[in-house]
């Protein structure tokens, strides 16, 4: 049961203090891509780091994608953002083949099976 191409969801989780945003994370269904959802623009507030907020954001987007019948979540990590790459690896993402949109970017995928 896939949603329409181009459909997106932007999730906002709150940190432990509830009034401080943990950070945004977005999910997008790329046009012409029937099996994947894309995770984009994920960021965690410095004040909320170290609380596994990133894992919660990834989980929210992965759950949304799974509910829509997608087989995987894909993303691109900007060159030099090794901290983000490690967080994604901790969440189960692995490198994937393809040409990144940004010079030196790394493509990753999370199977939802």
PDB file of C-alpha atoms in Angstrom:
ATOM      1  CA  UNK A   1       0.000   0.000   0.000  1.00  0.00           C
ATOM      2  CA  UNK A   2       2.319   2.743  -1.215  1.00  0.00           C
ATOM      3  CA  UNK A   3       1.442   6.393  -0.950  1.00  0.00           C
ATOM      4  CA  UNK A   4       1.552   8.741  -3.915  1.00  0.00           C
ATOM      5  CA  UNK A   5       4.927   9.628  -5.406  1.00  0.00           C
ATOM      6  CA  UNK A   6       6.428  12.668  -3.787  1.00  0.00           C
ATOM      7  CA  UNK A   7       4.574  12.091  -0.506  1.00  0.00           C
ATOM      8  CA  UNK A   8       6.551  13.133   2.550  1.00  0.00           C
ATOM      9  CA  UNK A   9       6.406  13.196   6.304  1.00  0.00           C
ATOM     10  CA  UNK A  10       8.371  15.456   8.560  1.00  0.00           C
ATOM     11  CA  UNK A  11       8.607  14.222  12.112  1.00  0.00           C
ATOM     12  CA  UNK A  12       9.586  16.264  15.149  1.00  0.00           C
ATOM     13  CA  UNK A  13      10.515  14.521  18.379  1.00  0.00           C
ATOM     14  CA  UNK A  14      10.926  16.314  21.650  1.00  0.00           C
ATOM     15  CA  UNK A  15      13.888  15.874  23.990  1.00  0.00           C
ATOM     16  CA  UNK A  16      13.541  14.867  27.611  1.00  0.00           C
ATOM     17  CA  UNK A  17      12.764  18.428  28.643  1.00  0.00           C
ATOM     18  CA  UNK A  18       9.736  18.424  26.277  1.00  0.00           C
ATOM     19  CA  UNK A  19      10.107  22.112  25.527  1.00  0.00           C
ATOM     20  CA  UNK A  20      13.423  21.645  23.757  1.00  0.00           C
ATOM     21  CA  UNK A  21      13.195  20.204  20.276  1.00  0.00           C
ATOM     22  CA  UNK A  22      15.305  17.114  19.726  1.00  0.00           C
ATOM     23  CA  UNK A  23      15.506  17.667  16.003  1.00  0.00           C
ATOM     24  CA  UNK A  24      13.700  17.206  12.701  1.00  0.00           C
ATOM     25  CA  UNK A  25      13.897  14.286  10.328  1.00  0.00           C
ATOM     26  CA  UNK A  26      12.043  13.905   7.064  1.00  0.00           C
ATOM     27  CA  UNK A  27      10.905  10.985   4.977  1.00  0.00           C
ATOM     28  CA  UNK A  28      10.176  11.279   1.282  1.00  0.00           C
ATOM     29  CA  UNK A  29       8.844   8.869  -1.340  1.00  0.00           C
ATOM     30  CA  UNK A  30      10.938   9.610  -4.444  1.00  0.00           C
ATOM     31  CA  UNK A  31       9.027   9.704  -7.705  1.00  0.00           C
ATOM     32  CA  UNK A  32       9.442   6.524  -9.732  1.00  0.00           C
ATOM     33  CA  UNK A  33      10.896   4.632  -6.741  1.00  0.00           C
ATOM     34  CA  UNK A  34       8.473   1.925  -5.612  1.00  0.00           C
ATOM     35  CA  UNK A  35      10.613   0.126  -3.031  1.00  0.00           C
ATOM     36  CA  UNK A  36      12.355   2.887  -1.093  1.00  0.00           C
ATOM     37  CA  UNK A  37      11.667   5.887   1.067  1.00  0.00           C
ATOM     38  CA  UNK A  38      14.350   8.526   1.496  1.00  0.00           C
ATOM     39  CA  UNK A  39      15.448   9.961   4.833  1.00  0.00           C
ATOM     40  CA  UNK A  40      16.525  13.584   4.510  1.00  0.00           C
ATOM     41  CA  UNK A  41      17.385  16.672   6.535  1.00  0.00           C
ATOM     42  CA  UNK A  42      17.857  14.877   9.825  1.00  0.00           C
ATOM     43  CA  UNK A  43      19.470  16.985  12.505  1.00  0.00           C
ATOM     44  CA  UNK A  44      19.631  16.732  16.285  1.00  0.00           C
ATOM     45  CA  UNK A  45      19.927  19.807  18.476  1.00  0.00           C
ATOM     46  CA  UNK A  46      23.296  19.963  20.280  1.00  0.00           C
ATOM     47  CA  UNK A  47      21.412  20.159  23.590  1.00  0.00           C
ATOM     48  CA  UNK A  48      19.643  16.860  22.802  1.00  0.00           C
ATOM     49  CA  UNK A  49      22.625  14.880  21.529  1.00  0.00           C
ATOM     50  CA  UNK A  50      23.634  11.753  23.377  1.00  0.00           C
ATOM     51  CA  UNK A  51      20.006  10.831  24.137  1.00  0.00           C
ATOM     52  CA  UNK A  52      19.441   8.536  21.128  1.00  0.00           C
ATOM     53  CA  UNK A  53      17.145  11.101  19.483  1.00  0.00           C
ATOM     54  CA  UNK A  54      18.679  10.274  16.074  1.00  0.00           C
ATOM     55  CA  UNK A  55      17.728   6.625  16.516  1.00  0.00           C
ATOM     56  CA  UNK A  56      14.163   7.666  17.367  1.00  0.00           C
ATOM     57  CA  UNK A  57      13.952   9.858  14.265  1.00  0.00           C
ATOM     58  CA  UNK A  58      15.305   7.053  12.058  1.00  0.00           C
ATOM     59  CA  UNK A  59      12.827   4.678  13.681  1.00  0.00           C
ATOM     60  CA  UNK A  60       9.911   7.033  13.016  1.00  0.00           C
ATOM     61  CA  UNK A  61      10.789   7.405   9.321  1.00  0.00           C
ATOM     62  CA  UNK A  62      11.488   3.657   8.974  1.00  0.00           C
ATOM     63  CA  UNK A  63       8.123   2.840  10.583  1.00  0.00           C
ATOM     64  CA  UNK A  64       6.336   5.249   8.259  1.00  0.00           C
ATOM     65  CA  UNK A  65       8.082   3.710   5.231  1.00  0.00           C
ATOM     66  CA  UNK A  66       7.283   0.185   6.409  1.00  0.00           C
ATOM     67  CA  UNK A  67       3.609   1.132   6.881  1.00  0.00           C
ATOM     68  CA  UNK A  68       3.570   2.258   3.239  1.00  0.00           C
ATOM     69  CA  UNK A  69       4.995  -1.064   2.074  1.00  0.00           C
ATOM     70  CA  UNK A  70       8.505   0.188   1.302  1.00  0.00           C
ATOM     71  CA  UNK A  71      11.360  -2.322   1.448  1.00  0.00           C
ATOM     72  CA  UNK A  72      14.119   0.063   2.482  1.00  0.00           C
ATOM     73  CA  UNK A  73      15.070   3.558   3.584  1.00  0.00           C
ATOM     74  CA  UNK A  74      17.874   5.252   1.667  1.00  0.00           C
ATOM     75  CA  UNK A  75      19.877   8.371   2.386  1.00  0.00           C
ATOM     76  CA  UNK A  76      22.966  10.341   1.459  1.00  0.00           C
ATOM     77  CA  UNK A  77      25.540  11.504   3.994  1.00  0.00           C
ATOM     78  CA  UNK A  78      27.428  14.681   3.124  1.00  0.00           C
ATOM     79  CA  UNK A  79      31.176  14.261   2.663  1.00  0.00           C
ATOM     80  CA  UNK A  80      33.026  14.757   5.930  1.00  0.00           C
ATOM     81  CA  UNK A  81      30.019  14.134   8.164  1.00  0.00           C
ATOM     82  CA  UNK A  82      31.566  11.069   9.783  1.00  0.00           C
ATOM     83  CA  UNK A  83      29.516  11.496  12.964  1.00  0.00           C
ATOM     84  CA  UNK A  84      26.268  11.159  11.013  1.00  0.00           C
ATOM     85  CA  UNK A  85      27.615   8.154   9.084  1.00  0.00           C
ATOM     86  CA  UNK A  86      28.420   6.404  12.386  1.00  0.00           C
ATOM     87  CA  UNK A  87      24.928   7.140  13.734  1.00  0.00           C
ATOM     88  CA  UNK A  88      23.341   5.694  10.586  1.00  0.00           C
ATOM     89  CA  UNK A  89      25.579   2.605  10.785  1.00  0.00           C
ATOM     90  CA  UNK A  90      24.520   2.150  14.419  1.00  0.00           C
ATOM     91  CA  UNK A  91      20.896   2.255  13.177  1.00  0.00           C
ATOM     92  CA  UNK A  92      21.585  -0.533  10.667  1.00  0.00           C
ATOM     93  CA  UNK A  93      22.350   1.450   7.505  1.00  0.00           C
ATOM     94  CA  UNK A  94      25.029   0.083   5.178  1.00  0.00           C
ATOM     95  CA  UNK A  95      26.714   1.532   2.073  1.00  0.00           C
ATOM     96  CA  UNK A  96      24.833   1.190  -1.211  1.00  0.00           C
ATOM     97  CA  UNK A  97      25.831   1.566  -4.829  1.00  0.00           C
ATOM     98  CA  UNK A  98      24.945   4.629  -6.839  1.00  0.00           C
ATOM     99  CA  UNK A  99      26.036   8.135  -7.651  1.00  0.00           C
ATOM    100  CA  UNK A 100      25.603  10.663  -4.835  1.00  0.00           C
ATOM    101  CA  UNK A 101      24.007  14.046  -5.487  1.00  0.00           C
ATOM    102  CA  UNK A 102      26.797  15.889  -3.672  1.00  0.00           C
ATOM    103  CA  UNK A 103      30.529  15.568  -4.387  1.00  0.00           C
ATOM    104  CA  UNK A 104      32.054  13.008  -2.043  1.00  0.00           C
ATOM    105  CA  UNK A 105      28.687  12.073  -0.526  1.00  0.00           C
ATOM    106  CA  UNK A 106      28.055   8.526   0.664  1.00  0.00           C
ATOM    107  CA  UNK A 107      24.885   6.602  -0.169  1.00  0.00           C
ATOM    108  CA  UNK A 108      23.433   4.280   2.469  1.00  0.00           C
ATOM    109  CA  UNK A 109      20.432   1.960   2.817  1.00  0.00           C
ATOM    110  CA  UNK A 110      18.448   0.373   5.629  1.00  0.00           C
ATOM    111  CA  UNK A 111      16.556  -2.804   4.672  1.00  0.00           C
ATOM    112  CA  UNK A 112      13.132  -2.929   6.349  1.00  0.00           C
ATOM    113  CA  UNK A 113      12.541  -6.685   5.938  1.00  0.00           C
TER     114      UNK A 113
END
